[in-house]
Amino acid sequence: MKNTIVVGAQWGDEGKGKLVDVLAEQSDLVVRFNGGGNAGHTVMHDGETYKFHYMPSGMLHHKTCILGTGVVINPKDLLEEMESFTSSGHSPKLKISARAHVIFPHHQLIDAKEGGKIGTTGRGIGPTYSQKASRINLRMLDIIADDAEQRIKTALKDVKDMLVSEGILSEQDYNDYCSSVAVEYAKYGQHFKPFITDTEDLVRIASKSGQSVLFEGAQGTLLDLNYGTYPYVTSSSTLAAAAYVGGGAIPGVPIRILGITKAYTTRVGEGPFPTELHGEAATLLRETGHEYGATTGRPRRVGHLDLYALRYAIRISGIQELAMTKIDTLALVSGIKVCTAYKINDKVIDYFPADAPTLELVEPIYTEIDSISSLSREDWSKLKTGNKAALPESIRNYIKFIEDYVEIPISILSHGPERNETIVF
Ligand code: IMP
């Protein structure tokens, strides 16, 4: 299998974790390239449910997994995740980029104070990337250094004024924080030392020697810092292009770009959502699809499939094919519609609004879709032929409608959370 980039084509939570788990079987290396513990990948296998925030979903196949340079890491949370994975009988084969930035507790405190208006996950993601861009943050290579404690204390001096003046820590708390966090994080550094390396080298060597590398994106294209629904976005790039910058993918090496979309749309946190459902219809879809955030447990906002937004995401991320998840959920609800155009002030528009307040004004134009056939597990299992013609007519029509609109194929259909509930065409 050639190298593949997997990205979300909506606002995250599209089911990337499951798809990466499926694709990892035929990959040699799995690389995460953006985000941090804000991601929540749920993978079900053999009746067990695994929730990963950091570890690439390829872990379950015992593949070498990499946290690349574009990822931000809370070592405490990563350690807990690794320990829990180990105690369930697995041995993680993990490599961590020396250049990946470290999330400290003060980043989470800042996020808790300031992230409310965006509805962040509260994991300190924004403040970490922001201090990375300000060139005052520390990287994994700093916490494994012999003088790690000193480096941490020095870095904390740079943020002292801000922490104290904004009331995030008192002067006294700041002093206590400095000494305790320096010791604690230097200890994490010692723990992670064997895992930390120049991960781009591993990716380059694997790519050049014909191995197959799977790049796993976190969040979704519409949460991209540059092209998403700013300011209601995450703080990293979630596009396929980020696999090059943050994961070490090599320009020029042939690559497949797979976008993941649900059969409908969800979003967590604040921000425009033109096809959002409310009231009973929303409750029904949310409960049927178990739409609660894997990281925060928050109820997800739910809505009709927004093909107009999906096509925008496909174009800006360069997505070549789609995997569609949760078709089984859609089959259990009635009144299906898909949005095929946006109107503002009664005029159909031909662009995806960059301005969030303008996007709030959008009136979606819908096309009604026939109900989707609901199949039993047994019926689904008979459809493993990989042949779209074998699908029930209603599902075939839904897929065809989407493919015609977005002008790329749906090459994978997921009809349940388990690995084997997947049809590859
Ligand atoms: P942050 O990434 O925690 O800073 O949150 C910024 C926005 O991105 C918020 O609306 C979050 O709900 C959203 N977000 C972050 N990570 C995910 C994810 O993995 N799935 C869905 N939404 C996410």
GROMACS .gro file of C-alpha atoms and ligand atoms in nm:
model
  448
    1MET     CA    1   0.000   0.000   0.000
    2LYS     CA    2   0.136   0.343  -0.082
    3ASN     CA    3   0.164   0.620   0.173
    4THR     CA    4  -0.169   0.757   0.291
    5ILE     CA    5  -0.280   1.071   0.471
    6VAL     CA    6  -0.606   1.042   0.664
    7VAL     CA    7  -0.780   1.367   0.756
    8GLY     CA    8  -1.119   1.466   0.887
    9ALA     CA    9  -1.331   1.638   0.622
   10GLN     CA   10  -1.575   1.804   0.865
   11TRP     CA   11  -1.539   1.950   1.217
   12GLY     CA   12  -1.367   1.646   1.368
   13ASP     CA   13  -1.503   1.325   1.521
   14GLU     CA   14  -1.565   1.175   1.177
   15GLY     CA   15  -1.433   0.833   1.281
   16LYS     CA   16  -1.068   0.874   1.185
   17GLY     CA   17  -0.957   0.652   1.473
   18LYS     CA   18  -1.146   0.354   1.343
   19LEU     CA   19  -1.035   0.409   0.983
   20VAL     CA   20  -0.671   0.450   1.084
   21ASP     CA   21  -0.701   0.129   1.283
   22VAL     CA   22  -0.835  -0.048   0.974
   23LEU     CA   23  -0.569   0.093   0.740
   24ALA     CA   24  -0.284   0.045   0.987
   25GLU     CA   25  -0.291  -0.328   0.932
   26GLN     CA   26  -0.128  -0.279   0.593
   27SER     CA   27   0.105   0.003   0.700
   28ASP     CA   28   0.454  -0.013   0.844
   29LEU     CA   29   0.454   0.317   1.027
   30VAL     CA   30   0.171   0.533   1.164
   31VAL     CA   31   0.242   0.902   1.222
   32ARG     CA   32   0.034   1.164   1.400
   33PHE     CA   33   0.118   1.511   1.280
   34ASN     CA   34  -0.097   1.772   1.456
   35GLY     CA   35  -0.295   1.855   1.767
   36GLY     CA   36  -0.255   1.702   2.110
   37GLY     CA   37  -0.479   1.559   2.380
   38ASN     CA   38  -0.774   1.750   2.233
   39ALA     CA   39  -0.812   1.461   1.990
   40GLY     CA   40  -1.016   1.166   2.102
   41HIS     CA   41  -0.999   0.857   1.888
   42THR     CA   42  -1.228   0.571   1.980
   43VAL     CA   43  -1.137   0.230   1.845
   44MET     CA   44  -1.336  -0.085   1.917
   45HIS     CA   45  -1.176  -0.421   1.873
   46ASP     CA   46  -1.274  -0.765   2.000
   47GLY     CA   47  -1.540  -0.614   2.222
   48GLU     CA   48  -1.287  -0.380   2.391
   49THR     CA   49  -1.315  -0.004   2.356
   50TYR     CA   50  -0.990   0.193   2.338
   51LYS     CA   51  -0.985   0.570   2.369
   52PHE     CA   52  -0.668   0.731   2.245
   53HIS     CA   53  -0.589   1.097   2.285
   54TYR     CA   54  -0.225   1.085   2.189
   55MET     CA   55  -0.128   0.745   2.069
   56PRO     CA   56  -0.192   0.687   1.700
   57SER     CA   57  -0.471   0.438   1.645
   58GLY     CA   58  -0.224   0.204   1.471
   59MET     CA   59  -0.110   0.097   1.819
   60LEU     CA   60  -0.357  -0.191   1.821
   61HIS     CA   61  -0.173  -0.351   1.528
   62HIS     CA   62   0.156  -0.323   1.716
   63LYS     CA   63   0.295  -0.102   1.442
   64THR     CA   64   0.561   0.156   1.512
   65CYS     CA   65   0.371   0.474   1.587
   66ILE     CA   66   0.511   0.825   1.585
   67LEU     CA   67   0.409   1.148   1.749
   68GLY     CA   68   0.551   1.395   1.499
   69THR     CA   69   0.692   1.743   1.530
   70GLY     CA   70   0.357   1.914   1.476
   71VAL     CA   71   0.202   1.748   1.782
   72VAL     CA   72   0.189   1.913   2.125
   73ILE     CA   73   0.232   1.674   2.415
   74ASN     CA   74   0.124   1.670   2.776
   75PRO     CA   75   0.374   1.412   2.910
   76LYS     CA   76   0.162   1.337   3.216
   77ASP     CA   77  -0.142   1.245   3.004
   78LEU     CA   78   0.068   1.053   2.753
   79LEU     CA   79   0.229   0.854   3.032
   80GLU     CA   80  -0.112   0.764   3.177
   81GLU     CA   81  -0.237   0.660   2.833
   82MET     CA   82   0.068   0.443   2.777
   83GLU     CA   83   0.038   0.282   3.119
   84SER     CA   84  -0.327   0.204   3.067
   85PHE     CA   85  -0.250   0.054   2.725
   86THR     CA   86   0.033  -0.156   2.870
   87SER     CA   87  -0.185  -0.279   3.156
   88SER     CA   88  -0.439  -0.407   2.902
   89GLY     CA   89  -0.171  -0.641   2.769
   90HIS     CA   90  -0.027  -0.436   2.480
   91SER     CA   91   0.323  -0.304   2.433
   92PRO     CA   92   0.326   0.034   2.264
   93LYS     CA   93   0.594   0.081   1.999
   94LEU     CA   94   0.612   0.456   2.021
   95LYS     CA   95   0.857   0.717   1.894
   96ILE     CA   96   0.825   1.083   1.982
   97SER     CA   97   0.968   1.377   1.794
   98ALA     CA   98   1.239   1.560   1.988
   99ARG     CA   99   1.097   1.878   1.836
  100ALA     CA  100   0.736   1.829   1.951
  101HIS     CA  101   0.629   2.098   2.197
  102VAL     CA  102   0.540   2.029   2.559
  103ILE     CA  103   0.206   2.119   2.718
  104PHE     CA  104   0.254   2.238   3.076
  105PRO     CA  105  -0.013   2.278   3.345
  106HIS     CA  106  -0.009   2.657   3.302
  107HIS     CA  107  -0.119   2.614   2.941
  108GLN     CA  108  -0.426   2.431   3.068
  109LEU     CA  109  -0.490   2.703   3.327
  110ILE     CA  110  -0.480   2.969   3.054
  111ASP     CA  111  -0.705   2.757   2.831
  112ALA     CA  112  -0.953   2.711   3.118
  113LYS     CA  113  -0.969   3.089   3.160
  114GLU     CA  114  -0.977   3.193   2.794
  115GLY     CA  115  -1.100   2.898   2.593
  116GLY     CA  116  -1.467   2.925   2.696
  117LYS     CA  117  -1.570   3.156   2.413
  118ILE     CA  118  -1.451   2.905   2.153
  119GLY     CA  119  -1.558   2.603   2.356
  120THR     CA  120  -1.210   2.447   2.355
  121THR     CA  121  -1.141   2.105   2.501
  122GLY     CA  122  -0.949   2.273   2.785
  123ARG     CA  123  -0.637   2.066   2.718
  124GLY     CA  124  -0.405   2.367   2.685
  125ILE     CA  125  -0.370   2.330   2.310
  126GLY     CA  126  -0.412   2.695   2.205
  127PRO     CA  127  -0.177   2.842   2.470
  128THR     CA  128   0.093   2.584   2.385
  129TYR     CA  129   0.085   2.653   2.010
  130SER     CA  130   0.067   3.024   2.082
  131GLN     CA  131   0.380   3.013   2.301
  132LYS     CA  132   0.547   2.791   2.040
  133ALA     CA  133   0.485   3.065   1.783
  134SER     CA  134   0.616   3.323   2.031
  135ARG     CA  135   0.931   3.109   2.061
  136ILE     CA  136   0.910   3.087   2.439
  137ASN     CA  137   0.796   2.727   2.484
  138LEU     CA  138   0.993   2.409   2.548
  139ARG     CA  139   1.016   2.098   2.335
  140MET     CA  140   1.050   1.733   2.427
  141LEU     CA  141   1.426   1.763   2.369
  142ASP     CA  142   1.440   2.020   2.652
  143ILE     CA  143   1.278   1.799   2.913
  144ILE     CA  144   1.520   1.513   2.843
  145ALA     CA  145   1.826   1.738   2.864
  146ASP     CA  146   2.065   1.701   3.160
  147ASP     CA  147   1.975   2.053   3.268
  148ALA     CA  148   1.599   2.002   3.212
  149GLU     CA  149   1.498   2.150   3.548
  150GLN     CA  150   1.692   2.467   3.478
  151ARG     CA  151   1.550   2.496   3.126
  152ILE     CA  152   1.197   2.462   3.262
  153LYS     CA  153   1.253   2.726   3.532
  154THR     CA  154   1.404   2.965   3.278
  155ALA     CA  155   1.113   2.918   3.037
  156LEU     CA  156   0.864   2.976   3.316
  157LYS     CA  157   1.026   3.314   3.389
  158ASP     CA  158   0.916   3.424   3.042
  159VAL     CA  159   0.552   3.366   3.127
  160LYS     CA  160   0.559   3.476   3.490
  161ASP     CA  161   0.438   3.832   3.430
  162MET     CA  162   0.151   3.713   3.217
  163LEU     CA  163   0.047   3.439   3.462
  164VAL     CA  164   0.053   3.671   3.762
  165SER     CA  165  -0.088   3.986   3.599
  166GLU     CA  166  -0.378   3.795   3.446
  167GLY     CA  167  -0.458   3.636   3.781
  168ILE     CA  168  -0.388   3.283   3.661
  169LEU     CA  169  -0.139   3.226   3.946
  170SER     CA  170  -0.058   3.440   4.248
  171GLU     CA  171   0.307   3.536   4.307
  172GLN     CA  172   0.334   3.269   4.579
  173ASP     CA  173   0.160   3.002   4.370
  174TYR     CA  174   0.391   3.085   4.082
  175ASN     CA  175   0.702   3.017   4.295
  176ASP     CA  176   0.564   2.686   4.419
  177TYR     CA  177   0.452   2.595   4.067
  178CYS     CA  178   0.799   2.665   3.923
  179SER     CA  179   0.981   2.433   4.159
  180SER     CA  180   0.729   2.150   4.149
  181VAL     CA  181   0.670   2.151   3.774
  182ALA     CA  182   1.044   2.162   3.699
  183VAL     CA  183   1.103   1.847   3.904
  184GLU     CA  184   0.792   1.671   3.775
  185TYR     CA  185   0.854   1.741   3.406
  186ALA     CA  186   1.225   1.654   3.427
  187LYS     CA  187   1.109   1.315   3.562
  188TYR     CA  188   0.875   1.270   3.265
  189GLY     CA  189   1.171   1.358   3.047
  190GLN     CA  190   1.373   1.073   3.194
  191HIS     CA  191   1.083   0.837   3.137
  192PHE     CA  192   1.036   0.937   2.774
  193LYS     CA  193   1.406   0.963   2.685
  194PRO     CA  194   1.421   0.621   2.514
  195PHE     CA  195   1.125   0.710   2.294
  196ILE     CA  196   1.246   1.050   2.178
  197THR     CA  197   1.425   1.080   1.849
  198ASP     CA  198   1.442   1.259   1.517
  199THR     CA  199   1.117   1.108   1.390
  200GLU     CA  200   1.140   1.275   1.047
  201ASP     CA  201   1.441   1.052   0.982
  202LEU     CA  202   1.238   0.740   1.059
  203VAL     CA  203   0.965   0.854   0.820
  204ARG     CA  204   1.216   0.943   0.548
  205ILE     CA  205   1.399   0.612   0.574
  206ALA     CA  206   1.071   0.417   0.572
  207SER     CA  207   0.939   0.611   0.270
  208LYS     CA  208   1.262   0.575   0.074
  209SER     CA  209   1.283   0.203   0.141
  210GLY     CA  210   0.935   0.141   0.003
  211GLN     CA  211   0.763   0.093   0.337
  212SER     CA  212   0.412   0.220   0.375
  213VAL     CA  213   0.352   0.518   0.601
  214LEU     CA  214   0.010   0.616   0.728
  215PHE     CA  215  -0.028   0.978   0.841
  216GLU     CA  216  -0.308   1.027   1.093
  217GLY     CA  217  -0.461   1.373   1.120
  218ALA     CA  218  -0.646   1.492   1.427
  219GLN     CA  219  -0.959   1.712   1.429
  220GLY     CA  220  -1.114   1.805   1.093
  221THR     CA  221  -1.049   2.034   0.798
  222LEU     CA  222  -1.313   2.287   0.906
  223LEU     CA  223  -1.127   2.329   1.237
  224ASP     CA  224  -0.805   2.422   1.055
  225LEU     CA  225  -0.637   2.731   1.199
  226ASN     CA  226  -0.599   2.896   0.856
  227TYR     CA  227  -0.891   2.769   0.649
  228GLY     CA  228  -1.147   2.661   0.909
  229THR     CA  229  -1.431   2.858   1.062
  230TYR     CA  230  -1.194   3.100   1.239
  231PRO     CA  231  -1.189   3.189   1.525
  232TYR     CA  232  -1.390   2.876   1.611
  233VAL     CA  233  -1.105   2.646   1.517
  234THR     CA  234  -0.825   2.455   1.678
  235SER     CA  235  -0.471   2.594   1.692
  236SER     CA  236  -0.295   2.366   1.446
  237SER     CA  237  -0.330   2.290   1.080
  238THR     CA  238  -0.563   1.999   1.021
  239LEU     CA  239  -0.521   1.983   0.643
  240ALA     CA  240  -0.348   1.701   0.459
  241ALA     CA  241  -0.064   1.948   0.394
  242ALA     CA  242   0.013   1.941   0.766
  243ALA     CA  243   0.138   1.583   0.727
  244TYR     CA  244   0.437   1.733   0.543
  245VAL     CA  245   0.506   2.010   0.791
  246GLY     CA  246   0.428   1.826   1.113
  247GLY     CA  247   0.476   1.460   1.024
  248GLY     CA  248   0.772   1.444   0.788
  249ALA     CA  249   0.585   1.334   0.475
  250ILE     CA  250   0.813   1.393   0.179
  251PRO     CA  251   0.691   1.616  -0.104
  252GLY     CA  252   0.702   1.426  -0.431
  253VAL     CA  253   0.655   1.078  -0.282
  254PRO     CA  254   0.323   0.944  -0.419
  255ILE     CA  255   0.053   0.964  -0.156
  256ARG     CA  256  -0.317   0.888  -0.122
  257ILE     CA  257  -0.525   1.151   0.058
  258LEU     CA  258  -0.830   1.004   0.224
  259GLY     CA  259  -1.089   1.228   0.389
  260ILE     CA  260  -1.333   1.096   0.647
  261THR     CA  261  -1.689   1.219   0.664
  262LYS     CA  262  -1.986   1.107   0.862
  263ALA     CA  263  -2.309   1.037   0.673
  264TYR     CA  264  -2.436   1.349   0.855
  265THR     CA  265  -2.257   1.633   1.034
  266THR     CA  266  -2.150   1.699   1.393
  267ARG     CA  267  -1.953   1.966   1.571
  268VAL     CA  268  -1.845   2.024   1.931
  269GLY     CA  269  -1.774   2.363   2.077
  270GLU     CA  270  -1.894   2.698   1.954
  271GLY     CA  271  -1.907   2.836   1.602
  272PRO     CA  272  -2.122   2.844   1.290
  273PHE     CA  273  -2.295   2.524   1.184
  274PRO     CA  274  -2.537   2.600   0.897
  275THR     CA  275  -2.713   2.261   0.887
  276GLU     CA  276  -2.750   2.222   1.264
  277LEU     CA  277  -3.062   2.046   1.391
  278HIS     CA  278  -3.238   2.146   1.711
  279GLY     CA  279  -3.506   2.002   1.935
  280GLU     CA  280  -3.633   1.648   1.906
  281ALA     CA  281  -3.473   1.576   1.569
  282ALA     CA  282  -3.133   1.668   1.715
  283THR     CA  283  -3.186   1.459   2.025
  284LEU     CA  284  -3.286   1.158   1.817
  285LEU     CA  285  -2.981   1.179   1.592
  286ARG     CA  286  -2.746   1.247   1.887
  287GLU     CA  287  -2.874   0.954   2.090
  288THR     CA  288  -2.890   0.717   1.793
  289GLY     CA  289  -2.533   0.800   1.693
  290HIS     CA  290  -2.401   0.824   2.055
  291GLU     CA  291  -2.274   1.168   1.968
  292TYR     CA  292  -2.083   1.264   2.282
  293GLY     CA  293  -1.725   1.396   2.271
  294ALA     CA  294  -1.456   1.131   2.330
  295THR     CA  295  -1.233   1.386   2.505
  296THR     CA  296  -1.477   1.597   2.706
  297GLY     CA  297  -1.799   1.391   2.706
  298ARG     CA  298  -1.984   1.700   2.580
  299PRO     CA  299  -2.298   1.637   2.373
  300ARG     CA  300  -2.209   1.700   2.010
  301ARG     CA  301  -2.413   1.939   1.801
  302VAL     CA  302  -2.566   1.741   1.515
  303GLY     CA  303  -2.709   1.824   1.174
  304HIS     CA  304  -2.773   1.727   0.815
  305LEU     CA  305  -2.487   1.639   0.586
  306ASP     CA  306  -2.346   1.966   0.456
  307LEU     CA  307  -2.215   1.882   0.111
  308TYR     CA  308  -2.132   2.244   0.039
  309ALA     CA  309  -1.893   2.255   0.338
  310LEU     CA  310  -1.765   1.906   0.258
  311ARG     CA  311  -1.676   2.007  -0.098
  312TYR     CA  312  -1.489   2.311   0.037
  313ALA     CA  313  -1.295   2.084   0.277
  314ILE     CA  314  -1.213   1.842  -0.006
  315ARG     CA  315  -1.080   2.126  -0.219
  316ILE     CA  316  -0.863   2.294   0.042
  317SER     CA  317  -0.720   1.970   0.176
  318GLY     CA  318  -0.672   1.807  -0.164
  319ILE     CA  319  -0.875   1.504  -0.056
  320GLN     CA  320  -0.884   1.242  -0.334
  321GLU     CA  321  -1.131   0.993  -0.191
  322LEU     CA  322  -1.372   0.967   0.098
  323ALA     CA  323  -1.451   0.715   0.368
  324MET     CA  324  -1.806   0.761   0.493
  325THR     CA  325  -1.888   0.653   0.847
  326LYS     CA  326  -2.209   0.604   1.046
  327ILE     CA  327  -2.433   0.511   0.755
  328ASP     CA  328  -2.596   0.270   1.004
  329THR     CA  329  -2.695   0.563   1.225
  330LEU     CA  330  -2.843   0.759   0.937
  331ALA     CA  331  -3.052   0.455   0.847
  332LEU     CA  332  -3.228   0.480   1.183
  333VAL     CA  333  -3.352   0.838   1.143
  334SER     CA  334  -3.609   0.978   0.906
  335GLY     CA  335  -3.631   1.310   0.721
  336ILE     CA  336  -3.289   1.298   0.564
  337LYS     CA  337  -3.172   1.599   0.371
  338VAL     CA  338  -2.837   1.713   0.240
  339CYS     CA  339  -2.729   2.072   0.195
  340THR     CA  340  -2.616   2.144  -0.159
  341ALA     CA  341  -2.595   2.524  -0.165
  342TYR     CA  342  -2.578   2.827   0.063
  343LYS     CA  343  -2.792   3.139   0.034
  344ILE     CA  344  -2.723   3.471   0.198
  345ASN     CA  345  -2.990   3.743   0.179
  346ASP     CA  346  -3.182   3.529  -0.069
  347LYS     CA  347  -2.886   3.501  -0.305
  348VAL     CA  348  -2.708   3.175  -0.375
  349ILE     CA  349  -2.337   3.220  -0.306
  350ASP     CA  350  -2.045   3.051  -0.478
  351TYR     CA  351  -1.782   3.072  -0.202
  352PHE     CA  352  -1.739   2.934   0.149
  353PRO     CA  353  -1.758   3.239   0.380
  354ALA     CA  354  -1.431   3.304   0.562
  355ASP     CA  355  -1.609   3.531   0.809
  356ALA     CA  356  -1.781   3.344   1.095
  357PRO     CA  357  -2.065   3.600   1.140
  358THR     CA  358  -2.136   3.574   0.764
  359LEU     CA  359  -2.140   3.196   0.787
  360GLU     CA  360  -2.397   3.232   1.069
  361LEU     CA  361  -2.625   3.413   0.821
  362VAL     CA  362  -2.620   3.131   0.570
  363GLU     CA  363  -2.947   2.968   0.475
  364PRO     CA  364  -2.879   2.611   0.363
  365ILE     CA  365  -3.055   2.486   0.050
  366TYR     CA  366  -3.149   2.125   0.094
  367THR     CA  367  -3.218   1.827  -0.128
  368GLU     CA  368  -3.446   1.563   0.024
  369ILE     CA  369  -3.306   1.212   0.028
  370ASP     CA  370  -3.502   0.885   0.041
  371SER     CA  371  -3.473   0.700   0.371
  372ILE     CA  372  -3.169   0.479   0.397
  373SER     CA  373  -3.232   0.106   0.436
  374SER     CA  374  -3.159  -0.018   0.784
  375LEU     CA  375  -2.974  -0.349   0.768
  376SER     CA  376  -2.910  -0.604   1.038
  377ARG     CA  377  -2.548  -0.692   1.124
  378GLU     CA  378  -2.600  -1.015   0.939
  379ASP     CA  379  -2.719  -0.839   0.625
  380TRP     CA  380  -2.424  -0.604   0.639
  381SER     CA  381  -2.184  -0.892   0.678
  382LYS     CA  382  -2.313  -1.040   0.352
  383LEU     CA  383  -2.212  -0.720   0.172
  384LYS     CA  384  -1.840  -0.769   0.210
  385THR     CA  385  -1.799  -0.801  -0.162
  386GLY     CA  386  -1.651  -0.455  -0.202
  387ASN     CA  387  -1.898  -0.404  -0.482
  388LYS     CA  388  -2.117  -0.093  -0.466
  389ALA     CA  389  -2.372  -0.260  -0.694
  390ALA     CA  390  -2.445  -0.511  -0.416
  391LEU     CA  391  -2.558  -0.238  -0.174
  392PRO     CA  392  -2.929  -0.173  -0.119
  393GLU     CA  393  -3.059   0.082  -0.368
  394SER     CA  394  -3.118   0.358  -0.110
  395ILE     CA  395  -2.756   0.341   0.011
  396ARG     CA  396  -2.624   0.320  -0.343
  397ASN     CA  397  -2.826   0.627  -0.436
  398TYR     CA  398  -2.703   0.821  -0.131
  399ILE     CA  399  -2.342   0.738  -0.214
  400LYS     CA  400  -2.390   0.824  -0.582
  401PHE     CA  401  -2.554   1.156  -0.496
  402ILE     CA  402  -2.261   1.252  -0.275
  403GLU     CA  403  -1.998   1.132  -0.523
  404ASP     CA  404  -2.158   1.326  -0.807
  405TYR     CA  405  -2.168   1.641  -0.597
  406VAL     CA  406  -1.816   1.632  -0.453
  407GLU     CA  407  -1.662   1.475  -0.763
  408ILE     CA  408  -1.448   1.220  -0.579
  409PRO     CA  409  -1.530   0.857  -0.494
  410ILE     CA  410  -1.644   0.715  -0.165
  411SER     CA  411  -1.404   0.426  -0.141
  412ILE     CA  412  -1.481   0.304   0.212
  413LEU     CA  413  -1.813   0.270   0.392
  414SER     CA  414  -1.823   0.216   0.767
  415HIS     CA  415  -2.142   0.078   0.917
  416GLY     CA  416  -2.044   0.024   1.280
  417PRO     CA  417  -1.764   0.087   1.526
  418GLU     CA  418  -1.592  -0.251   1.491
  419ARG     CA  419  -1.299  -0.306   1.257
  420ASN     CA  420  -1.494  -0.562   1.055
  421GLU     CA  421  -1.790  -0.329   1.006
  422THR     CA  422  -1.617  -0.169   0.710
  423ILE     CA  423  -1.664  -0.216   0.336
  424VAL     CA  424  -1.376  -0.123   0.109
  425PHE     CA  425  -1.475  -0.068  -0.255
  426IMP     P1  426  -0.899   2.312   2.119
  426IMP     O1  427  -0.846   2.231   2.004
  426IMP     O2  428  -0.912   2.235   2.246
  426IMP     O3  429  -0.828   2.439   2.135
  426IMP     O4  430  -1.051   2.352   2.081
  426IMP     C1  431  -1.083   2.437   1.971
  426IMP     C2  432  -1.210   2.390   1.899
  426IMP     O5  433  -1.181   2.266   1.834
  426IMP     C3  434  -1.326   2.360   1.993
  426IMP     O6  435  -1.446   2.390   1.926
  426IMP     C4  436  -1.316   2.210   2.015
  426IMP     O7  437  -1.441   2.154   2.050
  426IMP     C5  438  -1.271   2.165   1.878
  426IMP     N1  439  -1.197   2.039   1.881
  426IMP     C6  440  -1.071   2.019   1.922
  426IMP     N2  441  -1.037   1.890   1.910
  426IMP     C7  442  -1.142   1.827   1.857
  426IMP     C8  443  -1.168   1.692   1.816
  426IMP     O8  444  -1.083   1.603   1.824
  426IMP     N3  445  -1.292   1.668   1.765
  426IMP     C9  446  -1.386   1.764   1.750
  426IMP     N4  447  -1.366   1.892   1.785
  426IMP    C10  448  -1.246   1.923   1.838
   0.00000   0.00000   0.00000
